[in-house]
PDB file of C-alpha atoms and ligand atoms in Angstrom:
ATOM      1  CA  MET A   1      40.074 -65.030  47.186  1.00  0.00           C
ATOM      2  CA  ILE A   2      37.404 -65.390  49.539  1.00  0.00           C
ATOM      3  CA  PHE A   3      37.458 -64.271  53.359  1.00  0.00           C
ATOM      4  CA  THR A   4      35.805 -65.803  56.174  1.00  0.00           C
ATOM      5  CA  GLN A   5      32.939 -63.991  58.106  1.00  0.00           C
ATOM      6  CA  GLU A   6      35.477 -64.105  60.846  1.00  0.00           C
ATOM      7  CA  TYR A   7      38.662 -61.639  59.310  1.00  0.00           C
ATOM      8  CA  GLN A   8      39.220 -58.892  61.404  1.00  0.00           C
ATOM      9  CA  PHE A   9      41.439 -55.896  61.180  1.00  0.00           C
ATOM     10  CA  TYR A  10      43.451 -53.500  62.682  1.00  0.00           C
ATOM     11  CA  LEU A  11      44.597 -49.752  62.618  1.00  0.00           C
ATOM     12  CA  PRO A  12      48.729 -49.893  62.965  1.00  0.00           C
ATOM     13  CA  GLN A  13      50.020 -47.697  65.817  1.00  0.00           C
ATOM     14  CA  ILE A  14      51.836 -45.047  64.042  1.00  0.00           C
ATOM     15  CA  ASP A  15      53.662 -42.324  65.536  1.00  0.00           C
ATOM     16  CA  GLU A  16      54.894 -40.799  61.656  1.00  0.00           C
ATOM     17  CA  HIS A  17      52.258 -38.863  60.039  1.00  0.00           C
ATOM     18  CA  LEU A  18      51.428 -41.041  56.724  1.00  0.00           C
ATOM     19  CA  ASP A  19      48.955 -39.242  54.211  1.00  0.00           C
ATOM     20  CA  GLN A  20      45.262 -40.574  52.620  1.00  0.00           C
ATOM     21  CA  ASP A  21      47.246 -42.537  50.171  1.00  0.00           C
ATOM     22  CA  GLU A  22      49.774 -43.990  51.700  1.00  0.00           C
ATOM     23  CA  GLU A  23      47.186 -45.080  55.697  1.00  0.00           C
ATOM     24  CA  PHE A  24      46.845 -49.060  55.975  1.00  0.00           C
ATOM     25  CA  ILE A  25      45.199 -51.135  58.370  1.00  0.00           C
ATOM     26  CA  ILE A  26      46.910 -55.049  58.871  1.00  0.00           C
ATOM     27  CA  LEU A  27      43.863 -57.919  57.536  1.00  0.00           C
ATOM     28  CA  GLU A  28      43.801 -60.762  59.799  1.00  0.00           C
ATOM     29  CA  ASP A  29      41.965 -64.509  58.782  1.00  0.00           C
ATOM     30  CA  GLY A  30      42.616 -66.844  60.279  1.00  0.00           C
ATOM     31  CA  ASP A  31      46.375 -67.643  59.225  1.00  0.00           C
ATOM     32  CA  ARG A  32      46.625 -64.652  56.310  1.00  0.00           C
ATOM     33  CA  VAL A  33      47.972 -61.805  57.510  1.00  0.00           C
ATOM     34  CA  GLU A  34      47.888 -58.996  55.526  1.00  0.00           C
ATOM     35  CA  LYS A  35      49.206 -54.739  54.872  1.00  0.00           C
ATOM     36  CA  ILE A  36      46.716 -53.533  52.714  1.00  0.00           C
ATOM     37  CA  LEU A  37      46.553 -49.636  52.116  1.00  0.00           C
ATOM     38  CA  PHE A  38      43.807 -47.612  52.224  1.00  0.00           C
ATOM     39  CA  HIS A  39      44.023 -47.173  48.965  1.00  0.00           C
ATOM     40  CA  GLU A  40      44.152 -50.363  47.461  1.00  0.00           C
ATOM     41  CA  TYR A  41      40.066 -50.956  46.854  1.00  0.00           C
ATOM     42  CA  HIS A  42      40.906 -54.081  44.673  1.00  0.00           C
ATOM     43  CA  LYS A  43      41.316 -55.530  48.338  1.00  0.00           C
ATOM     44  CA  ILE A  44      39.421 -54.123  50.207  1.00  0.00           C
ATOM     45  CA  TYR A  45      36.296 -54.610  48.381  1.00  0.00           C
ATOM     46  CA  GLU A  46      37.390 -58.309  47.977  1.00  0.00           C
ATOM     47  CA  VAL A  47      36.685 -59.001  52.002  1.00  0.00           C
ATOM     48  CA  PRO A  48      32.757 -58.258  52.381  1.00  0.00           C
ATOM     49  CA  GLY A  49      31.469 -55.386  54.985  1.00  0.00           C
ATOM     50  CA  LEU A  50      35.269 -54.021  54.725  1.00  0.00           C
ATOM     51  CA  TYR A  51      34.974 -51.303  53.676  1.00  0.00           C
ATOM     52  CA  GLU A  52      31.549 -50.297  55.277  1.00  0.00           C
ATOM     53  CA  LYS A  53      33.400 -50.894  58.558  1.00  0.00           C
ATOM     54  CA  LEU A  54      36.494 -49.261  58.105  1.00  0.00           C
ATOM     55  CA  PHE A  55      36.009 -45.547  56.209  1.00  0.00           C
ATOM     56  CA  TYR A  56      32.338 -45.985  57.861  1.00  0.00           C
ATOM     57  CA  ARG A  57      32.486 -47.028  61.304  1.00  0.00           C
ATOM     58  CA  ARG A  58      36.631 -46.853  62.434  1.00  0.00           C
ATOM     59  CA  LEU A  59      36.765 -43.653  60.469  1.00  0.00           C
ATOM     60  CA  ARG A  60      32.965 -41.966  60.693  1.00  0.00           C
ATOM     61  CA  CYS A  61      33.232 -41.124  56.760  1.00  0.00           C
ATOM     62  CA  GLN A  62      30.244 -38.790  56.446  1.00  0.00           C
ATOM     63  CA  SER A  63      30.291 -38.136  53.105  1.00  0.00           C
ATOM     64  CA  PRO A  64      27.831 -40.086  50.570  1.00  0.00           C
ATOM     65  CA  THR A  65      24.869 -38.353  52.981  1.00  0.00           C
ATOM     66  CA  VAL A  66      26.748 -34.741  52.802  1.00  0.00           C
ATOM     67  CA  ILE A  67      26.997 -34.644  49.132  1.00  0.00           C
ATOM     68  CA  ALA A  68      22.941 -36.638  49.162  1.00  0.00           C
ATOM     69  CA  ASP A  69      21.305 -33.808  51.349  1.00  0.00           C
ATOM     70  CA  MET A  70      23.061 -30.889  49.715  1.00  0.00           C
ATOM     71  CA  LEU A  71      22.338 -32.200  46.472  1.00  0.00           C
ATOM     72  CA  ALA A  72      18.480 -32.862  47.656  1.00  0.00           C
ATOM     73  CA  GLU A  73      18.548 -29.105  49.416  1.00  0.00           C
ATOM     74  CA  ASN A  74      19.879 -27.306  46.728  1.00  0.00           C
ATOM     75  CA  MET A  75      17.405 -28.275  44.535  1.00  0.00           C
ATOM     76  CA  ALA A  76      14.452 -29.272  46.671  1.00  0.00           C
ATOM     77  CA  ARG A  77      15.373 -24.580  47.231  1.00  0.00           C
ATOM     78  CA  ASN A  78      14.785 -24.882  43.025  1.00  0.00           C
ATOM     79  CA  GLY A  79      11.309 -26.381  43.125  1.00  0.00           C
ATOM     80  CA  GLN A  80      12.907 -29.681  42.419  1.00  0.00           C
ATOM     81  CA  ASP A  81      12.996 -33.289  43.614  1.00  0.00           C
ATOM     82  CA  MET A  82      15.305 -35.856  42.963  1.00  0.00           C
ATOM     83  CA  SER A  83      12.609 -38.702  40.846  1.00  0.00           C
ATOM     84  CA  ARG A  84      13.488 -38.127  37.796  1.00  0.00           C
ATOM     85  CA  LEU A  85      16.769 -37.744  38.323  1.00  0.00           C
ATOM     86  CA  ARG A  86      19.366 -40.156  35.712  1.00  0.00           C
ATOM     87  CA  VAL A  87      22.652 -40.179  37.922  1.00  0.00           C
ATOM     88  CA  LEU A  88      26.135 -40.803  36.676  1.00  0.00           C
ATOM     89  CA  ASP A  89      27.722 -42.187  39.551  1.00  0.00           C
ATOM     90  CA  LEU A  90      31.159 -41.555  38.459  1.00  0.00           C
ATOM     91  CA  GLY A  91      34.472 -43.610  41.294  1.00  0.00           C
ATOM     92  CA  ALA A  92      31.241 -45.748  42.245  1.00  0.00           C
ATOM     93  CA  GLY A  93      32.703 -47.872  44.499  1.00  0.00           C
ATOM     94  CA  ASN A  94      30.764 -50.522  45.886  1.00  0.00           C
ATOM     95  CA  GLY A  95      27.841 -48.184  45.781  1.00  0.00           C
ATOM     96  CA  MET A  96      28.217 -46.153  48.802  1.00  0.00           C
ATOM     97  CA  VAL A  97      26.848 -42.885  46.189  1.00  0.00           C
ATOM     98  CA  GLY A  98      24.836 -44.998  44.657  1.00  0.00           C
ATOM     99  CA  GLU A  99      22.077 -46.415  47.897  1.00  0.00           C
ATOM    100  CA  GLU A 100      22.420 -42.666  49.405  1.00  0.00           C
ATOM    101  CA  LEU A 101      20.501 -41.318  46.028  1.00  0.00           C
ATOM    102  CA  LYS A 102      18.346 -44.593  45.524  1.00  0.00           C
ATOM    103  CA  ASN A 103      17.064 -44.082  49.172  1.00  0.00           C
ATOM    104  CA  ARG A 104      16.241 -40.221  48.222  1.00  0.00           C
ATOM    105  CA  ASN A 105      14.093 -41.611  45.566  1.00  0.00           C
ATOM    106  CA  ALA A 106      16.619 -41.369  42.518  1.00  0.00           C
ATOM    107  CA  GLU A 107      15.126 -42.681  39.008  1.00  0.00           C
ATOM    108  CA  MET A 108      18.005 -44.015  37.878  1.00  0.00           C
ATOM    109  CA  LEU A 109      21.477 -44.584  38.630  1.00  0.00           C
ATOM    110  CA  VAL A 110      24.490 -45.959  36.575  1.00  0.00           C
ATOM    111  CA  GLY A 111      27.628 -46.693  38.412  1.00  0.00           C
ATOM    112  CA  VAL A 112      31.047 -46.709  36.777  1.00  0.00           C
ATOM    113  CA  ASP A 113      34.310 -47.781  38.157  1.00  0.00           C
ATOM    114  CA  VAL A 114      37.236 -48.514  36.740  1.00  0.00           C
ATOM    115  CA  ILE A 115      38.087 -51.095  38.220  1.00  0.00           C
ATOM    116  CA  PRO A 116      35.905 -54.538  37.908  1.00  0.00           C
ATOM    117  CA  GLU A 117      36.392 -55.297  42.056  1.00  0.00           C
ATOM    118  CA  ALA A 118      34.127 -52.101  42.595  1.00  0.00           C
ATOM    119  CA  LYS A 119      31.497 -53.374  40.402  1.00  0.00           C
ATOM    120  CA  MET A 120      31.769 -56.926  42.084  1.00  0.00           C
ATOM    121  CA  ALA A 121      31.353 -55.493  45.401  1.00  0.00           C
ATOM    122  CA  ALA A 122      28.735 -52.890  44.247  1.00  0.00           C
ATOM    123  CA  LEU A 123      26.261 -55.683  42.634  1.00  0.00           C
ATOM    124  CA  ARG A 124      27.033 -58.043  45.197  1.00  0.00           C
ATOM    125  CA  ASP A 125      26.772 -56.142  48.096  1.00  0.00           C
ATOM    126  CA  ARG A 126      23.946 -53.448  46.740  1.00  0.00           C
ATOM    127  CA  SER A 127      22.590 -55.468  43.941  1.00  0.00           C
ATOM    128  CA  ASP A 128      19.552 -53.019  43.622  1.00  0.00           C
ATOM    129  CA  VAL A 129      21.190 -49.977  43.098  1.00  0.00           C
ATOM    130  CA  TYR A 130      22.384 -49.590  39.980  1.00  0.00           C
ATOM    131  CA  GLU A 131      20.320 -50.282  36.456  1.00  0.00           C
ATOM    132  CA  ASP A 132      23.667 -50.576  35.107  1.00  0.00           C
ATOM    133  CA  TYR A 133      27.186 -50.732  36.118  1.00  0.00           C
ATOM    134  CA  HIS A 134      30.474 -50.436  33.950  1.00  0.00           C
ATOM    135  CA  VAL A 135      34.169 -50.985  34.825  1.00  0.00           C
ATOM    136  CA  LEU A 136      35.363 -47.997  32.348  1.00  0.00           C
ATOM    137  CA  ASP A 137      38.695 -45.793  32.184  1.00  0.00           C
ATOM    138  CA  PHE A 138      37.255 -41.829  31.860  1.00  0.00           C
ATOM    139  CA  THR A 139      40.758 -40.712  31.173  1.00  0.00           C
ATOM    140  CA  ASP A 140      40.186 -43.294  27.537  1.00  0.00           C
ATOM    141  CA  LEU A 141      37.192 -43.571  26.957  1.00  0.00           C
ATOM    142  CA  ASP A 142      35.948 -46.381  23.565  1.00  0.00           C
ATOM    143  CA  PRO A 143      33.729 -44.161  21.816  1.00  0.00           C
ATOM    144  CA  LYS A 144      31.283 -47.000  21.566  1.00  0.00           C
ATOM    145  CA  ASP A 145      31.168 -46.539  24.847  1.00  0.00           C
ATOM    146  CA  GLU A 146      31.351 -42.712  25.664  1.00  0.00           C
ATOM    147  CA  LEU A 147      27.835 -43.032  22.527  1.00  0.00           C
ATOM    148  CA  GLU A 148      26.031 -45.402  25.870  1.00  0.00           C
ATOM    149  CA  MET A 149      26.521 -43.123  28.324  1.00  0.00           C
ATOM    150  CA  ARG A 150      25.098 -40.539  26.581  1.00  0.00           C
ATOM    151  CA  SER A 151      22.336 -42.336  25.641  1.00  0.00           C
ATOM    152  CA  CYS A 152      21.410 -43.008  28.598  1.00  0.00           C
ATOM    153  CA  ARG A 153      21.170 -38.947  29.030  1.00  0.00           C
ATOM    154  CA  PHE A 154      21.945 -38.150  32.283  1.00  0.00           C
ATOM    155  CA  ASN A 155      20.939 -35.141  34.398  1.00  0.00           C
ATOM    156  CA  CYS A 156      23.295 -35.769  37.205  1.00  0.00           C
ATOM    157  CA  LEU A 157      26.396 -35.868  37.755  1.00  0.00           C
ATOM    158  CA  VAL A 158      28.310 -37.550  41.461  1.00  0.00           C
ATOM    159  CA  THR A 159      32.056 -38.226  42.117  1.00  0.00           C
ATOM    160  CA  VAL A 160      32.380 -38.565  45.644  1.00  0.00           C
ATOM    161  CA  ALA A 161      35.477 -39.247  47.653  1.00  0.00           C
ATOM    162  CA  ALA A 162      36.878 -40.285  43.693  1.00  0.00           C
ATOM    163  CA  LEU A 163      39.147 -37.118  42.902  1.00  0.00           C
ATOM    164  CA  GLY A 164      42.871 -36.947  43.101  1.00  0.00           C
ATOM    165  CA  PHE A 165      45.515 -39.012  44.959  1.00  0.00           C
ATOM    166  CA  GLY A 166      45.850 -40.791  41.251  1.00  0.00           C
ATOM    167  CA  ASP A 167      42.285 -41.696  41.562  1.00  0.00           C
ATOM    168  CA  ILE A 168      40.616 -40.060  38.721  1.00  0.00           C
ATOM    169  CA  PRO A 169      42.448 -37.236  37.432  1.00  0.00           C
ATOM    170  CA  PRO A 170      40.237 -34.303  36.158  1.00  0.00           C
ATOM    171  CA  GLU A 171      40.252 -35.283  32.239  1.00  0.00           C
ATOM    172  CA  ALA A 172      38.667 -37.563  33.185  1.00  0.00           C
ATOM    173  CA  PHE A 173      36.391 -35.662  35.469  1.00  0.00           C
ATOM    174  CA  LEU A 174      35.078 -32.982  32.724  1.00  0.00           C
ATOM    175  CA  THR A 175      34.811 -36.043  29.840  1.00  0.00           C
ATOM    176  CA  ALA A 176      31.469 -37.282  32.777  1.00  0.00           C
ATOM    177  CA  PHE A 177      30.641 -33.518  32.868  1.00  0.00           C
ATOM    178  CA  ASN A 178      31.177 -33.563  29.468  1.00  0.00           C
ATOM    179  CA  ILE A 179      28.342 -36.511  28.530  1.00  0.00           C
ATOM    180  CA  VAL A 180      25.577 -35.623  31.073  1.00  0.00           C
ATOM    181  CA  GLU A 181      23.295 -33.166  29.433  1.00  0.00           C
ATOM    182  CA  ASN A 182      22.920 -29.266  29.848  1.00  0.00           C
ATOM    183  CA  GLY A 183      20.609 -28.369  33.186  1.00  0.00           C
ATOM    184  CA  SER A 184      22.591 -31.953  35.347  1.00  0.00           C
ATOM    185  CA  TRP A 185      22.974 -31.346  38.733  1.00  0.00           C
ATOM    186  CA  ILE A 186      26.416 -31.934  39.400  1.00  0.00           C
ATOM    187  CA  ALA A 187      27.474 -33.376  42.494  1.00  0.00           C
ATOM    188  CA  PHE A 188      31.052 -33.609  44.157  1.00  0.00           C
ATOM    189  CA  ASN A 189      34.165 -33.724  46.581  1.00  0.00           C
ATOM    190  CA  ILE A 190      37.821 -33.207  47.125  1.00  0.00           C
ATOM    191  CA  ARG A 191      40.561 -33.217  49.538  1.00  0.00           C
ATOM    192  CA  ASP A 192      40.640 -28.702  50.417  1.00  0.00           C
ATOM    193  CA  LYS A 193      44.480 -29.173  49.831  1.00  0.00           C
ATOM    194  CA  PHE A 194      43.961 -30.055  46.214  1.00  0.00           C
ATOM    195  CA  LEU A 195      42.296 -26.563  45.857  1.00  0.00           C
ATOM    196  CA  THR A 196      44.747 -24.442  47.263  1.00  0.00           C
ATOM    197  CA  LYS A 197      47.314 -22.303  45.130  1.00  0.00           C
ATOM    198  CA  ASP A 198      50.647 -24.279  45.459  1.00  0.00           C
ATOM    199  CA  ASP A 199      48.953 -27.913  45.069  1.00  0.00           C
ATOM    200  CA  GLU A 200      49.790 -29.696  41.542  1.00  0.00           C
ATOM    201  CA  SER A 201      47.032 -31.929  40.790  1.00  0.00           C
ATOM    202  CA  GLY A 202      45.703 -29.280  38.451  1.00  0.00           C
ATOM    203  CA  PHE A 203      41.849 -29.503  40.246  1.00  0.00           C
ATOM    204  CA  ARG A 204      42.177 -25.851  40.724  1.00  0.00           C
ATOM    205  CA  ASP A 205      42.749 -24.480  37.749  1.00  0.00           C
ATOM    206  CA  VAL A 206      40.146 -27.076  36.362  1.00  0.00           C
ATOM    207  CA  LEU A 207      36.801 -25.873  39.180  1.00  0.00           C
ATOM    208  CA  GLN A 208      37.933 -21.894  38.481  1.00  0.00           C
ATOM    209  CA  ASN A 209      37.232 -22.308  34.909  1.00  0.00           C
ATOM    210  CA  LEU A 210      34.322 -24.745  35.549  1.00  0.00           C
ATOM    211  CA  THR A 211      32.499 -22.058  37.708  1.00  0.00           C
ATOM    212  CA  GLU A 212      33.959 -19.595  35.602  1.00  0.00           C
ATOM    213  CA  HIS A 213      31.787 -20.628  32.453  1.00  0.00           C
ATOM    214  CA  HIS A 214      30.876 -23.642  32.186  1.00  0.00           C
ATOM    215  CA  PHE A 215      29.205 -23.921  36.315  1.00  0.00           C
ATOM    216  CA  ASP A 216      26.244 -22.237  37.869  1.00  0.00           C
ATOM    217  CA  LEU A 217      27.498 -23.160  41.295  1.00  0.00           C
ATOM    218  CA  LYS A 218      24.386 -22.939  43.866  1.00  0.00           C
ATOM    219  CA  ASP A 219      26.363 -24.155  47.016  1.00  0.00           C
ATOM    220  CA  SER A 220      29.747 -25.298  48.279  1.00  0.00           C
ATOM    221  CA  LYS A 221      30.931 -26.094  52.030  1.00  0.00           C
ATOM    222  CA  LYS A 222      33.445 -27.345  54.392  1.00  0.00           C
ATOM    223  CA  TYR A 223      33.561 -30.466  56.104  1.00  0.00           C
ATOM    224  CA  VAL A 224      35.016 -33.525  57.888  1.00  0.00           C
ATOM    225  CA  HIS A 225      34.990 -36.051  55.518  1.00  0.00           C
ATOM    226  CA  ARG A 226      36.552 -38.616  57.464  1.00  0.00           C
ATOM    227  CA  TYR A 227      39.743 -38.643  60.458  1.00  0.00           C
ATOM    228  CA  ASN A 228      42.879 -39.935  59.457  1.00  0.00           C
ATOM    229  CA  LEU A 229      44.221 -43.037  61.517  1.00  0.00           C
ATOM    230  CA  HIS A 230      45.827 -40.721  64.082  1.00  0.00           C
ATOM    231  CA  GLY A 231      42.035 -39.589  64.638  1.00  0.00           C
ATOM    232  CA  GLU A 232      42.203 -35.712  63.084  1.00  0.00           C
ATOM    233  CA  PRO A 233      40.098 -34.689  60.511  1.00  0.00           C
ATOM    234  CA  LEU A 234      40.933 -34.375  56.566  1.00  0.00           C
ATOM    235  CA  THR A 235      38.658 -31.821  55.252  1.00  0.00           C
ATOM    236  CA  TYR A 236      36.930 -31.782  52.343  1.00  0.00           C
ATOM    237  CA  LYS A 237      34.929 -28.875  50.092  1.00  0.00           C
ATOM    238  CA  ALA A 238      31.647 -30.464  48.582  1.00  0.00           C
ATOM    239  CA  PHE A 239      30.240 -28.557  45.385  1.00  0.00           C
ATOM    240  CA  VAL A 240      26.372 -29.189  43.467  1.00  0.00           C
ATOM    241  CA  GLY A 241      25.262 -26.770  41.093  1.00  0.00           C
ATOM    242  CA  VAL A 242      23.546 -27.444  37.696  1.00  0.00           C
ATOM    243  CA  LYS A 243      25.973 -27.537  34.220  1.00  0.00           C
ATOM    244  CA  LEU A 244      25.546 -24.987  32.172  1.00  0.00           C
ATOM    245  CA  ASN A 245      27.411 -26.364  28.715  1.00  0.00           C
ATOM    246  CA  ASN A 246      30.286 -28.359  27.715  1.00  0.00           C
ATOM    247  CA  VAL A 247      34.009 -27.439  28.510  1.00  0.00           C
ATOM    248  CA  GLU A 248      36.920 -27.136  25.001  1.00  0.00           C
ATOM    249  CA  GLU A 249      38.426 -30.492  25.571  1.00  0.00           C
TER     250      GLU A 249
HETATM  251  C1  LIG B   1      37.331 -44.468  48.231  1.00  0.00           C
HETATM  252  S1  LIG B   1      36.564 -44.868  46.826  1.00  0.00           S
HETATM  253  C2  LIG B   1      35.043 -43.468  46.320  1.00  0.00           C
HETATM  254  C3  LIG B   1      34.056 -44.515  46.518  1.00  0.00           C
HETATM  255  C4  LIG B   1      32.295 -44.433  45.607  1.00  0.00           C
HETATM  256  N1  LIG B   1      31.976 -42.603  45.656  1.00  0.00           N
HETATM  257  C5  LIG B   1      32.061 -44.004  48.172  1.00  0.00           C
HETATM  258  O1  LIG B   1      32.270 -42.278  48.472  1.00  0.00           O
HETATM  259  O2  LIG B   1      31.707 -44.206  48.569  1.00  0.00           O
HETATM  260  C6  LIG B   1      37.397 -43.882  45.535  1.00  0.00           C
HETATM  261  C7  LIG B   1      36.700 -44.180  44.314  1.00  0.00           C
HETATM  262  O3  LIG B   1      37.297 -44.108  42.645  1.00  0.00           O
HETATM  263  C8  LIG B   1      37.452 -45.434  41.990  1.00  0.00           C
HETATM  264  N2  LIG B   1      38.525 -44.504  40.904  1.00  0.00           N
HETATM  265  C9  LIG B   1      39.878 -44.569  41.113  1.00  0.00           C
HETATM  266  N3  LIG B   1      40.142 -44.351  39.764  1.00  0.00           N
HETATM  267  C10 LIG B   1      39.100 -43.869  39.187  1.00  0.00           C
HETATM  268  C11 LIG B   1      39.145 -43.890  37.666  1.00  0.00           C
HETATM  269  N4  LIG B   1      40.116 -43.052  37.132  1.00  0.00           N
HETATM  270  N5  LIG B   1      37.791 -43.964  37.128  1.00  0.00           N
HETATM  271  C12 LIG B   1      36.300 -44.176  37.904  1.00  0.00           C
HETATM  272  N6  LIG B   1      36.843 -44.862  39.197  1.00  0.00           N
HETATM  273  C13 LIG B   1      37.682 -44.332  39.379  1.00  0.00           C
HETATM  274  C14 LIG B   1      37.804 -46.129  42.596  1.00  0.00           C
HETATM  275  O4  LIG B   1      38.030 -47.371  41.909  1.00  0.00           O
HETATM  276  C15 LIG B   1      37.228 -46.594  43.955  1.00  0.00           C
HETATM  277  O5  LIG B   1      36.350 -47.427  43.927  1.00  0.00           O
END
């Protein structure tokens, strides 16, 4: 669909508390008025600049810079800079995280996302960030695609704002974890509620197993990922560390 540069969007005035994937905007472009859920990324990416205006300017998302800074700081503490980083950016979207790492001199970035609109938006809006960008489903990765991914010899995996909420499930994250080489830097974040005892997403157990056996955790912190429609902070936890070995599948 084609949108004009004159489109506008509104945050609804609602009393009820919606979960992160239930929040929505009203988009107006000429005669067209559309309700778009925050997690309908395919619709958001189609509108140039909407993702940035909504999540970064209005709702003050800061995860790409928080994760990129944490990664840079921890690498520096270990006597490394980013100029040799060969990054697999899983759930790359329109390239906000890729851009942060590129600006910090990462050698090579490959984006992966499950929807074609993400690739289209990344190539449209940040054409110089990724060496390659693949539309792939890591929950069911074709052996040919897996081989191609391995041939990139990634030494870094980043996944930002893409775990949980019907986005990337634990098994897809573990597939990516196993594709990058031993000794790779791993940087990701996740909503803190997925790490609580009662949560059923499976992330808590997966992360516990990772940090006990497969991942040398260097740093982690809680921070405000963004604000919700009511102006309340959404807290995430960020993790940075080094892969030790593969997780058995
Ligand atoms: C909130 S966006 C984050 C994009 C980018 N990482 C950022 O921080 O701006 C989440 C992205 O994860 C992608 N995604 C959801 N499920 C996925 C999956 N199974 N595999 C790869 N990407 C997925 C979505 O299409 C979306 O582009």
